[in-house]
């Protein structure tokens, strides 16, 4: 439910922003997967604060220690426990938040729901929790290697600056060359400029991350409640600050009629494929062999370095001004998180599909 | 997983379009809920084919029989089995589909995944499956009555015709007066006209359903993977033909900065509330007491009464023209389904919240 | 949880003794399994009342109708809904129980837990619920056919009359020739005689059912909480009237030392096997290729045709004498239920094992 | 499934005997529970090796570090991550086991199932895994404090030496005064003597642990598959070396007729209770307010310090003699594990019962 993700390949995560550590347990990972530690650490580095001069300057190494489930470099089929120590908390930056509800944060809802909360750095509601997702996603990517599945996410919009073309127009291999993680250099430059300006003012900005999964075989996904896109959508919406999701033609397809929207099947050299892919690679909740692509909307980060009116836990009105080190735009760091959730979902459904026969 | 929805209040559904029946089992329903049979049948009637002259003219009574779990008019806490017999199948309308893959339908993916499929009327992939959701949603609404929660969905866009205002501009109580289920009579008329025209041409059209849940108490929702909006989004995306979901400011909030997006807390007569509601009633994945609102995108129905090129299961190219009775626009009939999934999700999280202390 | 059994192959059951029907939904059944209707009905007949003159003379045909998930004689991978109508209820036999708590029945606990109960025939707590298990177990047996797994349960003890030998001493193929379902004719006769005598006095008697599963491949079972014998034990203890479970050497092995209890591995014609099988075919929670065998203890049925003191729902003392048609010993009819739960558990773990790689 | 226990209060555990650590994540713990660190460590000490001179002399401090979910001494409702570092592994003691299958251990089944295994100290199949259970059980005990539930397990039989009376004949508060954890000093002495003798010979011995839960309110437990005793039985059978379980009259009740077995209800000062408790405090799978009591059978530990014949992974016959430090009888150290699993199960069902209304 709340802190476990997946049906067969399952991540259970724990950890608060300013507690001792964040981490998790991966259960159901297939045995015999080679663990490429460098790859996993690199995925963490893509999410890490301080990786470029447009993200928060916090310096956290975010080094993962694996505690179980790996023997002589391979997974053994038993749970993989892992831990990432929190090392750079400035908890005193948050002393003023012990009794104050930050606007559009989870302080008020946690306090009311549980009657108690760890106020430091947002506690459990902090995006620091996503470290566990990146670790489990990295291992899922390793487990998917033998299937040929390729997952690429990238920043496709920041504020009003959007990539002008479709994902097929760009070389997604170039995404990592951009500190914004946008594969088009010209658009990337504009996005970077916008983020710098927003940041200078102590403000924040959101946008869209697009994700593409290629080479997914036909047959992953479960009918009815476990549709592949429902699982992907639920996964994306569980990431901090996400406000929307669509796949295939999505919101943009609304003006078009059925006759303009259907994907025609053809026989291409003995393989059944479609001439268009408005379905986004999923039909009836099951992958159809075409590219799976979807969009994820991120709101601007709620923490701004400006004065805001609010109330405290006693209901007294007060004025808040955030201190500390924050992101003006989370999208560059969220790209690996979107990929991680995608990898976990796809691996989970890959394993489920093995039980169909 | 695939055919069960929910954590505590759980629906497991079964049934194909042209099989003997559709139905389900509701497990985890609280004891002592009064079962208002008229209300439940009315919810089914809102989803039923043949209810107006803009939807499919199929005539199916869709009468539910409860088989267990209700004694002398009240739920007893044990599972509620129910069945709706299929009575008006014209299976011969589908004989030509035994070996043909309909474009943008689930025929190809089911056949490839399972190696076998019931081709009649789409089998399990038919939206006839949603009858079970409406039954379970109706009982969830009855169980939520004591909480004061009020759920209203309505058609807010059909093709390019959209409601001009926000949901707060309309009297949602008027939704049922419109056969399109749009609360604004002027827009409703335009939508109706569009649907008639589309239908005349044998084509189809999609749109948006907006849903509003009022009076949800603070504290429903689980952190991290079980965020309330992630559950709602996954639920909506599991409905046939849904391609997208957003909540609160959603896709429309992208151009705005953090300083323009945050909801300021105030003390209103001793109750903590917010001056705006761009959060859509959910913060950190937990309800904050404000209106929960979200949008659900439906693609145009894939079945069109026009010739389409496709292939058969042997890979031979062929031309398909659908027969039978179909909807030109599913949104009017999908409104109660959106409400049903919302009711089930909210009840589930209401029950989960009882375990927090 | 309460009314769903299994992880991949899942049965969700519903139905009360005197409601409209009992039934269930099987989710996760592999596609392409041939449905042998005669076999399934025969399994139900083995559980049916009135099958011999030592069981309750109630006459219920217990005919199953499948509602979905089967097309042209094969499973399609989607949920299998099924229903068995209740046809021979004498609900008036139970009018006196509306306000009375029967000793050692579930009346008092259900009433206190839920605040409401269907008192007729025990409602949901009636063993009539096990019909759904037998149906799902029969399909599990069909799905297991290709693995070669063979499941045989039999009555090994009634009251103080026990089979003198071990299961390997008897031809388990003879079990069905005995109305007690004991494979040894001499012991069967004594058990039958005892049951007749007990029954004449309006009393009841319990005993032990032993179950053997042969040809289970090495590797079914999950470490730690999902150990194969833990799943089997939990499954057996969920059957009405069951009070105990052991496997392998079980309770009888307590006097023996480790050096007398271990099973020595040997290489038998290139296959690793053990010289003894005190482990009961399971080591570390995982099948080791030897016979899996276990025992299930049934208490005497609580319903006796004798006067008993008790209280009513108001706390008033009263005297109860059961009416109606009851079993003096449930073991003969419970044999197919034990087999059904075993088959479901083994199939579930067979499917889970497919996800290990 | 395999490494997660519970429905609402859930433990996911990880860790191998000779890996870096063992630990787990507790999800679903109610908020606001005061964490008594001394109590938790004491529970671990009861399970710890080296605690007396009849158990293995390994010296491991087994100190738990909590990583999340606790703030200023109280649970916050979010997951509680914890870790216990492995500090005293003599992995070289196991070098000879890399390719050898120990009799009645899990080496062969793990190797065959997963194709790879951590051979050191039994890896994941080691009882060292139960540390995580004791931590989660200790917190469950703390959470249950407000309900008044009292859980006491004790050693009731070692080999053929059994407590002569029923649990009601002894002062269970004296259990901890005995290093065998038997509340009767005379029997305890005999058991201790037997264990010393067995140990001197390098052999091992099993027995029975009895567990009693007092003050459980009426209404915990779910009908059908989630019966309280089925959950308890499954929990106990998931503990290493457990071979059997019964509750209430259990195996010993088989000779008795229904008229001798039923528990008569009476009105005792306005409270409905029973004159006897052969039901073991559970009727229809739901607690009835009487003492819950059950027995758990442990086989002798498979590791003996004597020569045993076996085979290696290549199928070659070989002779094995265990080295290292081992228990001659695990029961004294298993008592807190039985209590822990009982506490977790009861808390889980306590929380589930909150959703019935």
PDB file of C-alpha atoms in Angstrom, chain B residues 108-188:
ATOM      1  CA  UNK B 108      -4.097  -8.225 -31.046  1.00  0.00           C
ATOM      2  CA  UNK B 109      -2.608  -7.775 -27.591  1.00  0.00           C
ATOM      3  CA  UNK B 110      -4.952 -10.269 -25.879  1.00  0.00           C
ATOM      4  CA  UNK B 111      -4.388 -12.852 -28.617  1.00  0.00           C
ATOM      5  CA  UNK B 112      -0.625 -12.501 -28.397  1.00  0.00           C
ATOM      6  CA  UNK B 113      -0.490 -12.437 -24.605  1.00  0.00           C
ATOM      7  CA  UNK B 114      -2.835 -15.328 -23.899  1.00  0.00           C
ATOM      8  CA  UNK B 115      -2.770 -17.318 -27.153  1.00  0.00           C
ATOM      9  CA  UNK B 116      -6.563 -17.411 -27.009  1.00  0.00           C
ATOM     10  CA  UNK B 117      -9.355 -14.846 -26.707  1.00  0.00           C
ATOM     11  CA  UNK B 118     -13.086 -14.487 -26.674  1.00  0.00           C
ATOM     12  CA  UNK B 119     -13.520 -12.318 -29.757  1.00  0.00           C
ATOM     13  CA  UNK B 120     -17.231 -11.658 -29.229  1.00  0.00           C
ATOM     14  CA  UNK B 121     -17.851  -8.002 -28.468  1.00  0.00           C
ATOM     15  CA  UNK B 122     -14.283  -7.524 -27.263  1.00  0.00           C
ATOM     16  CA  UNK B 123     -14.616 -10.185 -24.586  1.00  0.00           C
ATOM     17  CA  UNK B 124     -13.032  -9.092 -21.329  1.00  0.00           C
ATOM     18  CA  UNK B 125     -11.742  -5.841 -22.864  1.00  0.00           C
ATOM     19  CA  UNK B 126     -15.282  -4.606 -23.437  1.00  0.00           C
ATOM     20  CA  UNK B 127     -16.487  -1.671 -21.363  1.00  0.00           C
ATOM     21  CA  UNK B 128     -19.339  -3.916 -20.283  1.00  0.00           C
ATOM     22  CA  UNK B 129     -16.930  -4.893 -17.499  1.00  0.00           C
ATOM     23  CA  UNK B 130     -17.503  -1.469 -15.928  1.00  0.00           C
ATOM     24  CA  UNK B 131     -20.970  -2.545 -14.772  1.00  0.00           C
ATOM     25  CA  UNK B 132     -19.287  -4.259 -11.832  1.00  0.00           C
ATOM     26  CA  UNK B 133     -17.505  -1.013 -11.013  1.00  0.00           C
ATOM     27  CA  UNK B 134     -20.770   0.918 -10.974  1.00  0.00           C
ATOM     28  CA  UNK B 135     -22.330  -1.583  -8.563  1.00  0.00           C
ATOM     29  CA  UNK B 136     -19.357  -1.483  -6.209  1.00  0.00           C
ATOM     30  CA  UNK B 137     -19.154   2.279  -6.559  1.00  0.00           C
ATOM     31  CA  UNK B 138     -22.833   2.666  -5.689  1.00  0.00           C
ATOM     32  CA  UNK B 139     -22.338   0.685  -2.486  1.00  0.00           C
ATOM     33  CA  UNK B 140     -19.245   2.755  -1.723  1.00  0.00           C
ATOM     34  CA  UNK B 141     -21.359   5.891  -2.108  1.00  0.00           C
ATOM     35  CA  UNK B 142     -23.868   4.445   0.357  1.00  0.00           C
ATOM     36  CA  UNK B 143     -21.057   3.635   2.792  1.00  0.00           C
ATOM     37  CA  UNK B 144     -19.692   7.180   2.428  1.00  0.00           C
ATOM     38  CA  UNK B 145     -23.060   8.808   3.159  1.00  0.00           C
ATOM     39  CA  UNK B 146     -22.321   9.108   6.847  1.00  0.00           C
ATOM     40  CA  UNK B 147     -19.100  11.019   6.112  1.00  0.00           C
ATOM     41  CA  UNK B 148     -20.849  13.722   4.095  1.00  0.00           C
ATOM     42  CA  UNK B 149     -18.583  13.177   1.097  1.00  0.00           C
ATOM     43  CA  UNK B 150     -20.267  14.279  -2.128  1.00  0.00           C
ATOM     44  CA  UNK B 151     -18.992  13.125  -5.526  1.00  0.00           C
ATOM     45  CA  UNK B 152     -20.013  14.769  -8.792  1.00  0.00           C
ATOM     46  CA  UNK B 153     -18.591  14.034 -12.211  1.00  0.00           C
ATOM     47  CA  UNK B 154     -19.686  15.691 -15.430  1.00  0.00           C
ATOM     48  CA  UNK B 155     -18.736  16.026 -19.082  1.00  0.00           C
ATOM     49  CA  UNK B 156     -16.582  19.120 -19.393  1.00  0.00           C
ATOM     50  CA  UNK B 157     -15.347  18.735 -22.952  1.00  0.00           C
ATOM     51  CA  UNK B 158     -16.413  16.851 -26.094  1.00  0.00           C
ATOM     52  CA  UNK B 159     -14.018  17.186 -29.002  1.00  0.00           C
ATOM     53  CA  UNK B 160     -13.205  20.893 -29.130  1.00  0.00           C
ATOM     54  CA  UNK B 161     -16.318  22.015 -27.289  1.00  0.00           C
ATOM     55  CA  UNK B 162     -15.344  22.773 -23.696  1.00  0.00           C
ATOM     56  CA  UNK B 163     -17.146  24.231 -20.717  1.00  0.00           C
ATOM     57  CA  UNK B 164     -16.012  27.850 -20.636  1.00  0.00           C
ATOM     58  CA  UNK B 165     -15.804  28.193 -16.851  1.00  0.00           C
ATOM     59  CA  UNK B 166     -14.448  26.315 -13.865  1.00  0.00           C
ATOM     60  CA  UNK B 167     -16.483  23.720 -11.979  1.00  0.00           C
ATOM     61  CA  UNK B 168     -17.326  26.267  -9.331  1.00  0.00           C
ATOM     62  CA  UNK B 169     -19.201  28.308 -11.948  1.00  0.00           C
ATOM     63  CA  UNK B 170     -21.912  25.685 -12.421  1.00  0.00           C
ATOM     64  CA  UNK B 171     -24.641  23.984 -10.451  1.00  0.00           C
ATOM     65  CA  UNK B 172     -23.461  20.392 -10.562  1.00  0.00           C
ATOM     66  CA  UNK B 173     -26.891  19.294  -9.421  1.00  0.00           C
ATOM     67  CA  UNK B 174     -28.045  20.032 -12.972  1.00  0.00           C
ATOM     68  CA  UNK B 175     -25.745  17.480 -14.589  1.00  0.00           C
ATOM     69  CA  UNK B 176     -28.414  14.815 -14.801  1.00  0.00           C
ATOM     70  CA  UNK B 177     -30.787  17.126 -16.630  1.00  0.00           C
ATOM     71  CA  UNK B 178     -28.469  16.954 -19.621  1.00  0.00           C
ATOM     72  CA  UNK B 179     -28.253  13.781 -21.714  1.00  0.00           C
ATOM     73  CA  UNK B 180     -24.604  14.653 -22.297  1.00  0.00           C
ATOM     74  CA  UNK B 181     -24.159  15.068 -18.537  1.00  0.00           C
ATOM     75  CA  UNK B 182     -22.842  18.615 -18.832  1.00  0.00           C
ATOM     76  CA  UNK B 183     -24.158  20.980 -16.146  1.00  0.00           C
ATOM     77  CA  UNK B 184     -24.240  24.036 -18.434  1.00  0.00           C
ATOM     78  CA  UNK B 185     -27.274  23.877 -20.728  1.00  0.00           C
ATOM     79  CA  UNK B 186     -25.748  26.000 -23.486  1.00  0.00           C
ATOM     80  CA  UNK B 187     -22.588  23.935 -23.689  1.00  0.00           C
ATOM     81  CA  UNK B 188     -24.581  20.769 -23.336  1.00  0.00           C
TER      82      UNK B 188
END
